PDB file of C-alpha atoms and ligand atoms in Angstrom:
ATOM      1  CA  MET R   1      93.990 104.784  44.765  1.00  0.00           C
ATOM      2  CA  GLY R   2      95.028 102.309  47.466  1.00  0.00           C
ATOM      3  CA  LYS R   3      92.591 100.922  49.949  1.00  0.00           C
ATOM      4  CA  LYS R   4      91.330 102.552  53.104  1.00  0.00           C
ATOM      5  CA  LYS R   5      91.507 100.344  56.172  1.00  0.00           C
ATOM      6  CA  THR R   6      90.033 101.081  59.589  1.00  0.00           C
ATOM      7  CA  TYR R   7      91.247 100.241  63.047  1.00  0.00           C
ATOM      8  CA  SER R   8      88.815 100.545  65.926  1.00  0.00           C
ATOM      9  CA  PHE R   9      88.029  99.043  69.287  1.00  0.00           C
ATOM     10  CA  SER R  10      85.204  99.243  71.789  1.00  0.00           C
ATOM     11  CA  TYR R  11      85.425  99.575  75.520  1.00  0.00           C
ATOM     12  CA  HIS R  12      82.976  99.429  78.353  1.00  0.00           C
ATOM     13  CA  VAL R  13      82.318 102.390  80.640  1.00  0.00           C
ATOM     14  CA  TYR R  14      80.983 101.718  84.130  1.00  0.00           C
ATOM     15  CA  GLN R  15      79.691 104.903  85.755  1.00  0.00           C
ATOM     16  CA  SER R  16      80.499 103.530  89.145  1.00  0.00           C
ATOM     17  CA  PHE R  17      82.861 101.045  90.722  1.00  0.00           C
ATOM     18  CA  ASP R  18      79.756  99.376  92.278  1.00  0.00           C
ATOM     19  CA  GLU R  19      78.623  98.164  88.842  1.00  0.00           C
ATOM     20  CA  LEU R  20      81.649  95.883  88.529  1.00  0.00           C
ATOM     21  CA  ARG R  21      81.433  92.216  89.404  1.00  0.00           C
ATOM     22  CA  ALA R  22      82.927  91.310  92.786  1.00  0.00           C
ATOM     23  CA  ALA R  23      86.243  89.913  91.477  1.00  0.00           C
ATOM     24  CA  ASP R  24      86.857  93.067  89.423  1.00  0.00           C
ATOM     25  CA  GLN R  25      85.975  95.283  92.390  1.00  0.00           C
ATOM     26  CA  LYS R  26      88.582  93.409  94.404  1.00  0.00           C
ATOM     27  CA  LEU R  27      91.228  93.961  91.728  1.00  0.00           C
ATOM     28  CA  VAL R  28      90.455  97.674  91.307  1.00  0.00           C
ATOM     29  CA  LYS R  29      90.463  98.049  95.092  1.00  0.00           C
ATOM     30  CA  SER R  30      93.942  96.459  95.190  1.00  0.00           C
ATOM     31  CA  ALA R  31      95.133  99.023  92.618  1.00  0.00           C
ATOM     32  CA  ILE R  32      93.598 101.887  94.624  1.00  0.00           C
ATOM     33  CA  ASP R  33      95.174 100.604  97.860  1.00  0.00           C
ATOM     34  CA  ALA R  34      98.550 100.225  96.124  1.00  0.00           C
ATOM     35  CA  THR R  35      98.676 103.952  95.263  1.00  0.00           C
ATOM     36  CA  ARG R  36      99.743 104.456  98.886  1.00  0.00           C
ATOM     37  CA  ASN R  37     103.120 102.911  98.052  1.00  0.00           C
ATOM     38  CA  SER R  38     103.760 105.148  95.061  1.00  0.00           C
ATOM     39  CA  TYR R  39     107.095 106.949  95.280  1.00  0.00           C
ATOM     40  CA  SER R  40     106.323 110.073  93.281  1.00  0.00           C
ATOM     41  CA  PRO R  41     107.945 113.109  94.931  1.00  0.00           C
ATOM     42  CA  TYR R  42     108.434 114.825  91.551  1.00  0.00           C
ATOM     43  CA  SER R  43     105.059 114.474  89.853  1.00  0.00           C
ATOM     44  CA  GLY R  44     102.825 113.964  92.888  1.00  0.00           C
ATOM     45  CA  PHE R  45     100.902 111.573  90.603  1.00  0.00           C
ATOM     46  CA  GLN R  46     100.295 108.338  92.507  1.00  0.00           C
ATOM     47  CA  VAL R  47      99.605 105.312  90.377  1.00  0.00           C
ATOM     48  CA  GLY R  48      98.768 101.804  91.567  1.00  0.00           C
ATOM     49  CA  ALA R  49      98.514  98.689  89.417  1.00  0.00           C
ATOM     50  CA  ALA R  50      97.097  95.277  90.374  1.00  0.00           C
ATOM     51  CA  LEU R  51      97.750  92.371  88.087  1.00  0.00           C
ATOM     52  CA  LEU R  52      95.601  89.242  88.361  1.00  0.00           C
ATOM     53  CA  LEU R  53      97.384  86.110  87.182  1.00  0.00           C
ATOM     54  CA  GLU R  54      95.723  82.989  85.854  1.00  0.00           C
ATOM     55  CA  ASN R  55      96.739  81.146  89.045  1.00  0.00           C
ATOM     56  CA  GLY R  56      94.730  83.620  91.139  1.00  0.00           C
ATOM     57  CA  GLN R  57      97.735  85.577  92.431  1.00  0.00           C
ATOM     58  CA  ILE R  58      97.464  89.373  92.544  1.00  0.00           C
ATOM     59  CA  ILE R  59     100.735  91.245  92.027  1.00  0.00           C
ATOM     60  CA  THR R  60     100.715  94.968  92.736  1.00  0.00           C
ATOM     61  CA  GLY R  61     103.002  97.733  91.508  1.00  0.00           C
ATOM     62  CA  THR R  62     103.329 101.475  91.898  1.00  0.00           C
ATOM     63  CA  ASN R  63     105.191 104.199  90.045  1.00  0.00           C
ATOM     64  CA  GLN R  64     108.692 104.647  91.394  1.00  0.00           C
ATOM     65  CA  GLU R  65     110.339 107.952  90.473  1.00  0.00           C
ATOM     66  CA  ASN R  66     113.977 108.998  90.718  1.00  0.00           C
ATOM     67  CA  THR R  67     115.915 112.249  90.683  1.00  0.00           C
ATOM     68  CA  ALA R  68     117.573 110.939  87.503  1.00  0.00           C
ATOM     69  CA  PHE R  69     114.166 111.090  85.802  1.00  0.00           C
ATOM     70  CA  PRO R  70     114.451 108.284  83.214  1.00  0.00           C
ATOM     71  CA  SER R  71     115.488 105.884  85.981  1.00  0.00           C
ATOM     72  CA  GLY R  72     111.921 105.778  87.309  1.00  0.00           C
ATOM     73  CA  LEU R  73     109.230 103.338  86.233  1.00  0.00           C
ATOM     74  CA  CYS R  74     105.440 103.323  85.826  1.00  0.00           C
ATOM     75  CA  ALA R  75     103.176 101.311  88.120  1.00  0.00           C
ATOM     76  CA  GLU R  76     102.061  98.979  85.314  1.00  0.00           C
ATOM     77  CA  ARG R  77     105.578  97.915  84.354  1.00  0.00           C
ATOM     78  CA  THR R  78     106.617  97.610  87.995  1.00  0.00           C
ATOM     79  CA  ALA R  79     103.775  95.077  88.439  1.00  0.00           C
ATOM     80  CA  MET R  80     104.312  93.297  85.117  1.00  0.00           C
ATOM     81  CA  PHE R  81     108.062  92.890  85.629  1.00  0.00           C
ATOM     82  CA  ALA R  82     107.540  91.662  89.207  1.00  0.00           C
ATOM     83  CA  ALA R  83     105.085  89.059  87.862  1.00  0.00           C
ATOM     84  CA  GLY R  84     107.515  88.084  85.097  1.00  0.00           C
ATOM     85  CA  ASN R  85     110.150  87.570  87.748  1.00  0.00           C
ATOM     86  CA  GLN R  86     108.032  85.612  90.246  1.00  0.00           C
ATOM     87  CA  PHE R  87     105.704  83.731  87.877  1.00  0.00           C
ATOM     88  CA  PRO R  88     107.422  83.670  84.460  1.00  0.00           C
ATOM     89  CA  ASP R  89     105.110  80.977  83.042  1.00  0.00           C
ATOM     90  CA  VAL R  90     101.755  82.309  84.221  1.00  0.00           C
ATOM     91  CA  PRO R  91      99.635  84.485  81.905  1.00  0.00           C
ATOM     92  CA  TYR R  92      97.772  87.551  83.115  1.00  0.00           C
ATOM     93  CA  THR R  93      93.990  87.592  83.332  1.00  0.00           C
ATOM     94  CA  ALA R  94      93.457  91.291  84.063  1.00  0.00           C
ATOM     95  CA  LEU R  95      95.326  94.444  85.015  1.00  0.00           C
ATOM     96  CA  ALA R  96      93.674  97.196  87.066  1.00  0.00           C
ATOM     97  CA  VAL R  97      95.241 100.663  87.228  1.00  0.00           C
ATOM     98  CA  ALA R  98      94.220 103.501  89.557  1.00  0.00           C
ATOM     99  CA  ALA R  99      95.602 106.996  90.033  1.00  0.00           C
ATOM    100  CA  LYS R 100      95.302 110.003  92.263  1.00  0.00           C
ATOM    101  CA  SER R 101      97.285 113.192  92.506  1.00  0.00           C
ATOM    102  CA  VAL R 102      98.414 115.356  95.385  1.00  0.00           C
ATOM    103  CA  LYS R 103      97.875 118.382  93.092  1.00  0.00           C
ATOM    104  CA  PHE R 104      94.480 117.937  91.396  1.00  0.00           C
ATOM    105  CA  PRO R 105      91.526 115.533  91.268  1.00  0.00           C
ATOM    106  CA  VAL R 106      92.074 112.788  88.693  1.00  0.00           C
ATOM    107  CA  THR R 107      88.639 112.947  87.107  1.00  0.00           C
ATOM    108  CA  GLU R 108      89.228 110.495  84.239  1.00  0.00           C
ATOM    109  CA  PRO R 109      90.396 106.883  84.428  1.00  0.00           C
ATOM    110  CA  VAL R 110      94.173 106.752  84.063  1.00  0.00           C
ATOM    111  CA  GLN R 111      95.466 105.784  80.623  1.00  0.00           C
ATOM    112  CA  PRO R 112      98.688 103.764  80.397  1.00  0.00           C
ATOM    113  CA  CYS R 113     101.687 105.260  78.603  1.00  0.00           C
ATOM    114  CA  GLY R 114     102.998 103.939  75.301  1.00  0.00           C
ATOM    115  CA  ALA R 115     105.926 102.031  76.816  1.00  0.00           C
ATOM    116  CA  CYS R 116     103.597 100.149  79.187  1.00  0.00           C
ATOM    117  CA  ARG R 117     101.265  99.372  76.286  1.00  0.00           C
ATOM    118  CA  GLN R 118     104.201  97.848  74.408  1.00  0.00           C
ATOM    119  CA  VAL R 119     105.019  95.582  77.368  1.00  0.00           C
ATOM    120  CA  MET R 120     101.331  94.575  77.750  1.00  0.00           C
ATOM    121  CA  SER R 121     101.120  93.810  74.081  1.00  0.00           C
ATOM    122  CA  GLN R 122     104.198  91.590  74.174  1.00  0.00           C
ATOM    123  CA  HIS R 123     102.727  89.561  77.036  1.00  0.00           C
ATOM    124  CA  GLU R 124      99.682  88.784  74.880  1.00  0.00           C
ATOM    125  CA  ILE R 125     101.960  87.687  72.046  1.00  0.00           C
ATOM    126  CA  LYS R 126     104.190  85.598  74.342  1.00  0.00           C
ATOM    127  CA  PHE R 127     101.237  83.618  75.738  1.00  0.00           C
ATOM    128  CA  ASN R 128      98.993  83.963  72.676  1.00  0.00           C
ATOM    129  CA  LYS R 129      96.299  85.097  75.075  1.00  0.00           C
ATOM    130  CA  SER R 130      94.663  88.468  75.709  1.00  0.00           C
ATOM    131  CA  PHE R 131      94.008  90.061  79.096  1.00  0.00           C
ATOM    132  CA  ARG R 132      91.618  92.775  80.262  1.00  0.00           C
ATOM    133  CA  LEU R 133      92.373  96.261  81.511  1.00  0.00           C
ATOM    134  CA  LEU R 134      90.358  98.020  84.216  1.00  0.00           C
ATOM    135  CA  LEU R 135      91.201 101.727  84.393  1.00  0.00           C
ATOM    136  CA  TYR R 136      90.172 103.900  87.311  1.00  0.00           C
ATOM    137  CA  GLY R 137      90.566 107.574  88.272  1.00  0.00           C
ATOM    138  CA  GLU R 138      88.910 109.165  91.287  1.00  0.00           C
ATOM    139  CA  SER R 139      85.478 109.889  89.862  1.00  0.00           C
ATOM    140  CA  GLY R 140      84.315 106.326  90.409  1.00  0.00           C
ATOM    141  CA  GLU R 141      84.108 105.633  86.669  1.00  0.00           C
ATOM    142  CA  VAL R 142      85.817 102.482  85.384  1.00  0.00           C
ATOM    143  CA  TRP R 143      86.812 101.757  81.794  1.00  0.00           C
ATOM    144  CA  GLU R 144      87.117  98.114  80.828  1.00  0.00           C
ATOM    145  CA  ILE R 145      89.143  97.148  77.769  1.00  0.00           C
ATOM    146  CA  GLU R 146      88.818  93.501  76.708  1.00  0.00           C
ATOM    147  CA  LYS R 147      92.227  93.164  75.118  1.00  0.00           C
ATOM    148  CA  ALA R 148      95.179  95.226  76.372  1.00  0.00           C
ATOM    149  CA  SER R 149      96.933  95.165  72.983  1.00  0.00           C
ATOM    150  CA  ALA R 150      93.964  96.992  71.431  1.00  0.00           C
ATOM    151  CA  LEU R 151      95.492 100.152  72.932  1.00  0.00           C
ATOM    152  CA  LEU R 152      98.593  99.839  70.783  1.00  0.00           C
ATOM    153  CA  PRO R 153      97.851  99.107  67.152  1.00  0.00           C
ATOM    154  CA  PHE R 154     100.875  98.493  64.914  1.00  0.00           C
ATOM    155  CA  SER R 155     103.131  97.746  67.892  1.00  0.00           C
ATOM    156  CA  PHE R 156     106.767  96.811  67.397  1.00  0.00           C
ATOM    157  CA  HIS R 157     106.995  93.034  67.244  1.00  0.00           C
ATOM    158  CA  PRO R 158     109.536  91.940  64.658  1.00  0.00           C
ATOM    159  CA  LYS R 159     110.830  88.396  64.487  1.00  0.00           C
ATOM    160  CA  LEU R 160     114.314  88.979  65.930  1.00  0.00           C
TER     161      LEU R 160
HETATM  162  N1  THU P   1     102.558 106.874  85.408  1.00  0.00           N
HETATM  163  C1  THU P   1     102.281 105.577  85.714  1.00  0.00           C
HETATM  164  O1  THU P   1     102.873 104.987  86.631  1.00  0.00           O
HETATM  165  N2  THU P   1     101.330 104.936  84.967  1.00  0.00           N
HETATM  166  C2  THU P   1     100.549 105.541  84.039  1.00  0.00           C
HETATM  167  O2  THU P   1      99.678 104.888  83.459  1.00  0.00           O
HETATM  168  C3  THU P   1     100.740 106.944  83.726  1.00  0.00           C
HETATM  169  C4  THU P   1     101.938 107.589  84.329  1.00  0.00           C
HETATM  170  C5  THU P   1     103.510 107.592  86.272  1.00  0.00           C
HETATM  171  C6  THU P   1     104.812 107.980  85.665  1.00  0.00           C
HETATM  172  C7  THU P   1     105.214 109.126  86.540  1.00  0.00           C
HETATM  173  O3  THU P   1     105.802 108.620  87.741  1.00  0.00           O
HETATM  174  C8  THU P   1     103.880 109.797  86.896  1.00  0.00           C
HETATM  175  O4  THU P   1     102.915 108.782  86.750  1.00  0.00           O
HETATM  176  C9  THU P   1     103.459 110.927  86.016  1.00  0.00           C
HETATM  177  O5  THU P   1     104.422 111.856  85.790  1.00  0.00           O
END
């Protein structure tokens, strides 16, 4: 028997960057610009993240790879940990992520990895406040997700 439960979430697809409101365009543009600082000699996949804080600050991050592979870090966590270091008491409002590759066109908006989703989710729990994601590839399309933690149902958050 038991009971069937459903988990679902909705997200908004903008066909073009131009459809975004000005503040979101600025944030996505910061993420796109940040890809220039990606250090990704192994994957050639250049990711930029731009985190908007509630105090108006924008903190950027890029993926930083290393020859000892697990020592590298994704763009999203680079930005989130920099913000946690510089502004530990300020919640996020939105996180934009953009990607391009030296090997192929990135035709779909980039989708954050599981470890980054865990860190995003914990921020929402810490501040009891959700923040938006704006995901961008190279096609111009933007996906907007209202609540970052929606991307990681059943995340690990025990009372330790
Ligand atoms: N990567 C990110 O920085 N963010 C993502 O959302 C997806 C993946 C990085 C990790 C690695 O440096 C490269 O992109 C893919 O191998």
